[in-house]
Coordinates of C-alpha atoms in Angstrom, one line a residue:
M1 CA 99.7 129.3 98.1
T2 CA 99.1 125.7 99.0
N3 CA 102.5 125.3 100.6
L4 CA 102.1 128.6 102.5
L5 CA 98.7 127.5 103.9
A6 CA 100.1 124.1 104.8
R7 CA 103.0 125.8 106.7
L8 CA 100.5 128.0 108.5
L9 CA 98.5 124.9 109.4
H10 CA 101.7 123.3 110.6
L11 CA 102.4 126.3 112.8
L12 CA 99.0 126.1 114.3
A13 CA 99.4 122.4 115.0
T14 CA 102.8 123.1 116.6
L15 CA 101.2 125.7 118.9
V16 CA 98.4 123.3 119.9
G17 CA 100.9 120.5 120.4
R18 CA 102.9 122.6 122.9
L19 CA 99.9 122.8 125.2
P20 CA 100.4 120.8 128.5
W21 CA 98.9 117.3 128.4
P22 CA 96.1 118.1 130.9
W23 CA 95.0 121.0 128.7
L24 CA 94.9 118.8 125.6
M25 CA 92.9 116.1 127.3
R26 CA 90.4 118.5 128.7
L27 CA 90.2 120.2 125.3
G28 CA 89.5 116.8 123.8
D29 CA 86.7 116.1 126.3
G30 CA 85.2 119.5 125.5
L31 CA 85.3 118.7 121.8
A32 CA 83.6 115.4 122.3
A33 CA 80.9 117.0 124.4
F34 CA 80.3 119.5 121.6
W35 CA 80.1 116.7 119.0
R36 CA 77.4 115.0 121.0
W37 CA 75.5 118.2 121.7
R38 CA 75.5 119.2 118.1
D39 CA 75.2 115.6 116.8
V40 CA 77.9 116.4 114.1
R41 CA 78.9 114.0 111.4
E42 CA 81.3 112.0 113.7
S43 CA 78.5 111.6 116.3
R44 CA 75.9 110.5 113.7
V45 CA 78.3 108.0 111.9
A46 CA 79.5 106.5 115.2
R47 CA 75.9 106.0 116.4
R48 CA 74.8 104.3 113.2
N49 CA 77.9 102.0 113.2
L50 CA 77.0 101.0 116.7
E51 CA 73.4 100.2 115.7
L52 CA 74.8 98.0 112.9
A53 CA 77.7 96.3 114.8
F54 CA 76.1 95.9 118.2
P55 CA 72.4 95.2 117.6
S56 CA 72.1 93.1 120.7
E57 CA 73.1 95.9 123.0
T58 CA 70.4 98.0 124.6
P59 CA 70.0 101.6 123.5
A60 CA 71.5 102.8 126.8
E61 CA 74.5 100.5 126.4
R62 CA 75.1 101.8 122.9
E63 CA 74.8 105.4 124.1
A64 CA 77.4 104.8 126.8
L65 CA 79.7 103.3 124.2
H66 CA 78.9 106.2 121.8
A67 CA 80.0 108.7 124.4
A68 CA 83.2 106.8 125.2
I69 CA 84.0 106.6 121.4
L70 CA 83.6 110.3 120.9
R71 CA 85.7 111.1 124.0
T72 CA 88.5 108.7 122.9
T73 CA 88.3 110.0 119.3
A74 CA 88.5 113.7 120.3
R75 CA 91.4 113.0 122.6
Q76 CA 93.2 111.1 119.9
V77 CA 92.8 114.0 117.4
L78 CA 94.7 116.2 119.9
E79 CA 97.2 113.5 120.8
T80 CA 98.1 113.1 117.1
V81 CA 98.6 116.8 116.7
R82 CA 101.1 116.7 119.5
L83 CA 102.7 113.5 118.1
W84 CA 103.1 115.1 114.7
T85 CA 104.8 118.2 116.1
R86 CA 107.0 117.0 119.0
P87 CA 110.3 115.1 118.9
H88 CA 109.8 111.4 118.2
A89 CA 111.9 110.4 121.2
E90 CA 109.5 112.3 123.4
N91 CA 106.5 110.6 121.8
L92 CA 108.0 107.1 122.1
A93 CA 108.4 107.6 125.8
L94 CA 104.6 107.3 126.0
I95 CA 104.9 103.6 125.1
R96 CA 105.0 101.5 128.3
D97 CA 105.5 98.1 126.8
V98 CA 106.1 96.5 123.4
H99 CA 104.8 93.0 122.8
G100 CA 106.1 91.0 119.9
A101 CA 109.0 93.2 118.7
S102 CA 111.1 90.0 118.1
L103 CA 108.5 88.9 115.6
L104 CA 109.2 92.0 113.5
D105 CA 112.9 91.7 113.9
S106 CA 112.9 88.1 112.8
A107 CA 110.7 88.8 109.8
I108 CA 112.9 91.6 108.7
A109 CA 116.0 89.4 109.1
A110 CA 114.4 86.6 107.0
G111 CA 114.6 89.0 104.0
H112 CA 111.3 88.0 102.3
G113 CA 109.5 91.2 103.0
V114 CA 107.1 92.2 105.8
I115 CA 103.5 93.5 105.6
I116 CA 102.4 95.3 108.7
A117 CA 98.6 95.3 108.9
A118 CA 97.6 98.1 111.3
P119 CA 93.9 98.5 112.0
H120 CA 92.4 101.8 113.0
H121 CA 92.7 100.9 116.7
G122 CA 94.5 103.0 119.3
N123 CA 97.0 105.4 117.9
W124 CA 98.4 104.3 114.5
E125 CA 100.5 107.5 114.1
L126 CA 102.5 106.6 117.2
L127 CA 102.8 103.0 115.8
N128 CA 104.3 104.5 112.6
Q129 CA 106.9 106.5 114.6
W130 CA 107.9 103.4 116.5
L131 CA 108.2 101.3 113.4
A132 CA 110.4 103.9 111.8
T133 CA 112.9 103.4 114.6
R134 CA 113.2 99.7 113.8
T135 CA 113.3 99.8 110.0
P136 CA 112.7 101.9 106.9
L137 CA 109.2 101.3 105.6
A138 CA 106.7 102.2 103.0
I139 CA 103.2 103.3 104.2
L140 CA 100.2 103.0 101.9
Y141 CA 97.8 105.9 102.6
R142 CA 94.7 107.5 101.1
A143 CA 95.5 111.1 100.2
P144 CA 93.2 113.9 101.5
E145 CA 91.0 115.5 99.0
S146 CA 92.5 118.9 99.9
A147 CA 95.9 119.8 98.4
I148 CA 96.6 121.7 101.6
G149 CA 95.8 118.7 103.7
E150 CA 98.1 116.6 101.6
A151 CA 101.0 119.1 101.9
F152 CA 100.4 119.3 105.7
L153 CA 100.5 115.5 106.1
Q154 CA 103.7 115.3 104.1
S155 CA 105.3 117.8 106.5
V156 CA 104.2 116.2 109.8
R157 CA 104.2 112.4 109.3
A158 CA 107.0 110.2 110.4
D159 CA 110.7 110.8 109.4
R160 CA 110.8 111.0 105.6
D161 CA 114.3 109.5 105.6
R162 CA 112.8 106.3 107.1
V163 CA 109.2 106.4 105.9
T164 CA 108.1 106.4 102.2
Q165 CA 104.5 107.4 101.8
I166 CA 102.7 105.7 98.9
R167 CA 99.4 107.1 97.7
A168 CA 96.7 104.5 97.3
E169 CA 96.2 105.1 93.6
G170 CA 97.7 104.4 90.2
P171 CA 101.1 102.7 90.4
A172 CA 100.8 102.0 94.2
V173 CA 100.4 98.3 93.8
R174 CA 103.4 98.0 91.6
Q175 CA 105.5 100.0 94.1
L176 CA 104.4 97.8 96.9
F177 CA 105.3 94.6 95.1
K178 CA 108.7 96.1 94.3
W179 CA 109.3 97.1 97.9
L180 CA 108.4 93.7 99.2
G181 CA 110.4 92.0 96.5
A182 CA 113.4 93.8 97.8
G183 CA 112.8 92.5 101.3
G184 CA 111.3 95.7 102.6
V185 CA 108.6 96.5 105.1
V186 CA 105.2 97.8 104.1
G187 CA 102.5 99.3 106.4
I188 CA 98.8 99.0 105.4
L189 CA 95.6 100.1 107.2
P190 CA 93.5 97.1 106.3
D191 CA 90.1 98.2 107.3
Q192 CA 89.5 101.1 104.9
Q193 CA 86.7 100.5 102.4
P194 CA 88.3 100.0 99.0
K195 CA 86.8 101.0 95.6
V196 CA 84.4 98.7 93.8
G197 CA 86.5 96.1 92.0
D198 CA 89.4 96.3 94.6
G199 CA 87.7 94.2 97.3
E200 CA 85.3 91.5 98.2
F201 CA 82.5 91.4 100.8
A202 CA 83.0 89.7 104.2
P203 CA 81.4 90.0 107.6
F204 CA 82.7 92.7 109.9
F205 CA 80.9 92.7 113.3
G206 CA 78.2 90.7 111.6
V207 CA 77.7 93.1 108.7
Q208 CA 78.9 92.5 105.1
A209 CA 81.7 95.0 104.4
L210 CA 83.6 95.5 101.2
T211 CA 87.2 94.6 102.2
M212 CA 90.5 95.1 100.4
T213 CA 92.0 92.1 98.6
L214 CA 95.3 93.9 98.1
L215 CA 96.8 92.7 101.4
G216 CA 96.1 89.1 100.6
R217 CA 97.4 89.4 97.1
L218 CA 100.6 91.0 98.3
G219 CA 101.1 88.2 100.9
A220 CA 100.2 85.4 98.6
R221 CA 102.4 86.5 95.6
T222 CA 105.5 87.7 97.5
G223 CA 105.7 85.3 100.4
A224 CA 106.1 88.2 102.7
T225 CA 105.4 87.7 106.4
V226 CA 102.1 89.4 107.5
L227 CA 102.0 90.8 111.0
M228 CA 99.2 92.6 112.8
A229 CA 100.2 95.7 114.8
W230 CA 98.4 98.3 116.9
C231 CA 99.3 100.8 119.6
E232 CA 96.7 100.6 122.3
R233 CA 95.9 103.2 124.9
V234 CA 96.1 101.7 128.4
E235 CA 95.8 104.9 130.4
S236 CA 94.3 108.3 129.5
H237 CA 93.5 110.6 132.4
P238 CA 92.8 114.4 132.0
G239 CA 95.7 115.3 134.3
R240 CA 98.4 113.0 132.8
P241 CA 99.9 112.1 129.5
P242 CA 98.4 109.0 127.8
V243 CA 100.2 105.7 128.1
F244 CA 100.3 103.0 125.4
D245 CA 101.1 99.4 124.9
L246 CA 102.3 98.4 121.4
H247 CA 101.4 95.0 120.1
I248 CA 102.8 92.9 117.2
E249 CA 101.5 89.4 116.4
A250 CA 101.6 87.0 113.6
A251 CA 98.6 87.2 111.3
P252 CA 96.7 84.0 110.6
D253 CA 98.0 82.2 107.5
A254 CA 94.6 82.6 105.8
I255 CA 95.0 86.4 105.5
A256 CA 97.5 85.7 102.7
D257 CA 95.5 82.9 101.2
A258 CA 95.5 82.8 97.3
D259 CA 91.7 82.7 97.5
P260 CA 90.6 86.3 98.0
T261 CA 87.4 85.2 99.7
V262 CA 89.3 83.2 102.3
A263 CA 91.7 86.1 102.8
V264 CA 89.2 88.9 103.4
H265 CA 87.1 86.7 105.8
A266 CA 90.3 86.0 107.8
L267 CA 91.3 89.7 107.7
N268 CA 88.0 91.0 109.0
A269 CA 87.8 88.4 111.7
T270 CA 91.3 89.4 112.9
V271 CA 90.6 93.1 112.8
E272 CA 87.3 92.6 114.7
R273 CA 89.1 90.6 117.4
I274 CA 91.5 93.4 117.9
A275 CA 88.8 96.1 117.9
R276 CA 86.8 94.1 120.5
R277 CA 89.7 94.4 123.0
D278 CA 88.4 98.0 123.6
P279 CA 85.7 99.1 121.2
A280 CA 86.0 102.7 122.3
Q281 CA 89.4 102.8 120.8
Y282 CA 88.3 101.7 117.3
Q283 CA 87.5 104.2 114.6
W284 CA 83.7 104.1 114.6
T285 CA 83.5 107.5 113.1
Y286 CA 84.4 106.1 109.7
K287 CA 81.7 105.0 107.2
R288 CA 82.8 101.4 106.8
Y289 CA 79.6 100.0 105.3
T290 CA 78.5 102.5 102.6
L291 CA 78.8 100.0 99.7
R292 CA 76.4 97.1 99.8
P293 CA 76.7 93.6 98.2
P294 CA 75.4 93.6 94.6
G295 CA 71.9 92.4 94.3
S296 CA 71.2 92.7 98.1
G297 CA 68.8 95.6 97.7
E298 CA 70.3 97.1 100.8
P299 CA 70.5 100.9 100.9
N300 CA 73.5 102.8 102.1
P301 CA 73.0 102.6 105.8
Y302 CA 74.2 106.2 106.4
W303 CA 71.5 107.7 104.2
V304 CA 68.8 109.5 106.2
G305 CA 65.9 107.2 106.5
A306 CA 67.9 104.0 105.6
T307 CA 66.8 100.8 107.3
E308 CA 68.8 97.8 108.2

């Protein structure tokens, strides 16, 4: 039954993905307007994150950014549905420029392994598809709670002959060390909140956030090259397809420091710098700050009635 429902979901996604770009963008704008009108979860979380991360902005400035975030997020949802269900060559034509591709090629050629740290900025699914054209890679991902959602993702994500999806659980760390030890390429979304015990706190937009230590451990112990990568939307008009620039740059050495405190501080500072390029393209609908530093007495800031 799970596979049947996943196939039906894939069929629905395929039908949506066949809509003309102008229809998809207008549908996304309508979805964003609905989110704001009903103040759904995405709207509430984004607003709270902006209060935490941009306290010096006026309420009017935060509301304007809030509207832009929901519009960008809704459009990206529909973009991604199309990216998942259309030929990859067609999708990759949306990329206008690629900056830093030679860094990736050189790192792969060195044979010491490569870690791609890809923040939730722009469209990371399009980035995955581009990376798969350059090299086989393993992607660490957090599996959906729904078995149907998991089966659907397995069916739509990048070419399985080129991309190995590794669930962020159990033997994942061992698999990643093995992959890097063989000179392979690993993709990690570095700004997801880890479980207690799998991270350390470091400032992110001025707020302490539990941050993964895995990326730093992998880099420090394997000697793999760490690169930052993101696929940033540079044009997005209701009447035309979106246009992207893809960026790859060397990560600061401190991200792979043997001291996890040093590593997580460098990681958050780097992700924040990328997100500040265009805050509306960052994933502010994610509850990044639920876990608070031990002994701080701070409540979960997303609880109703929580104070800063």
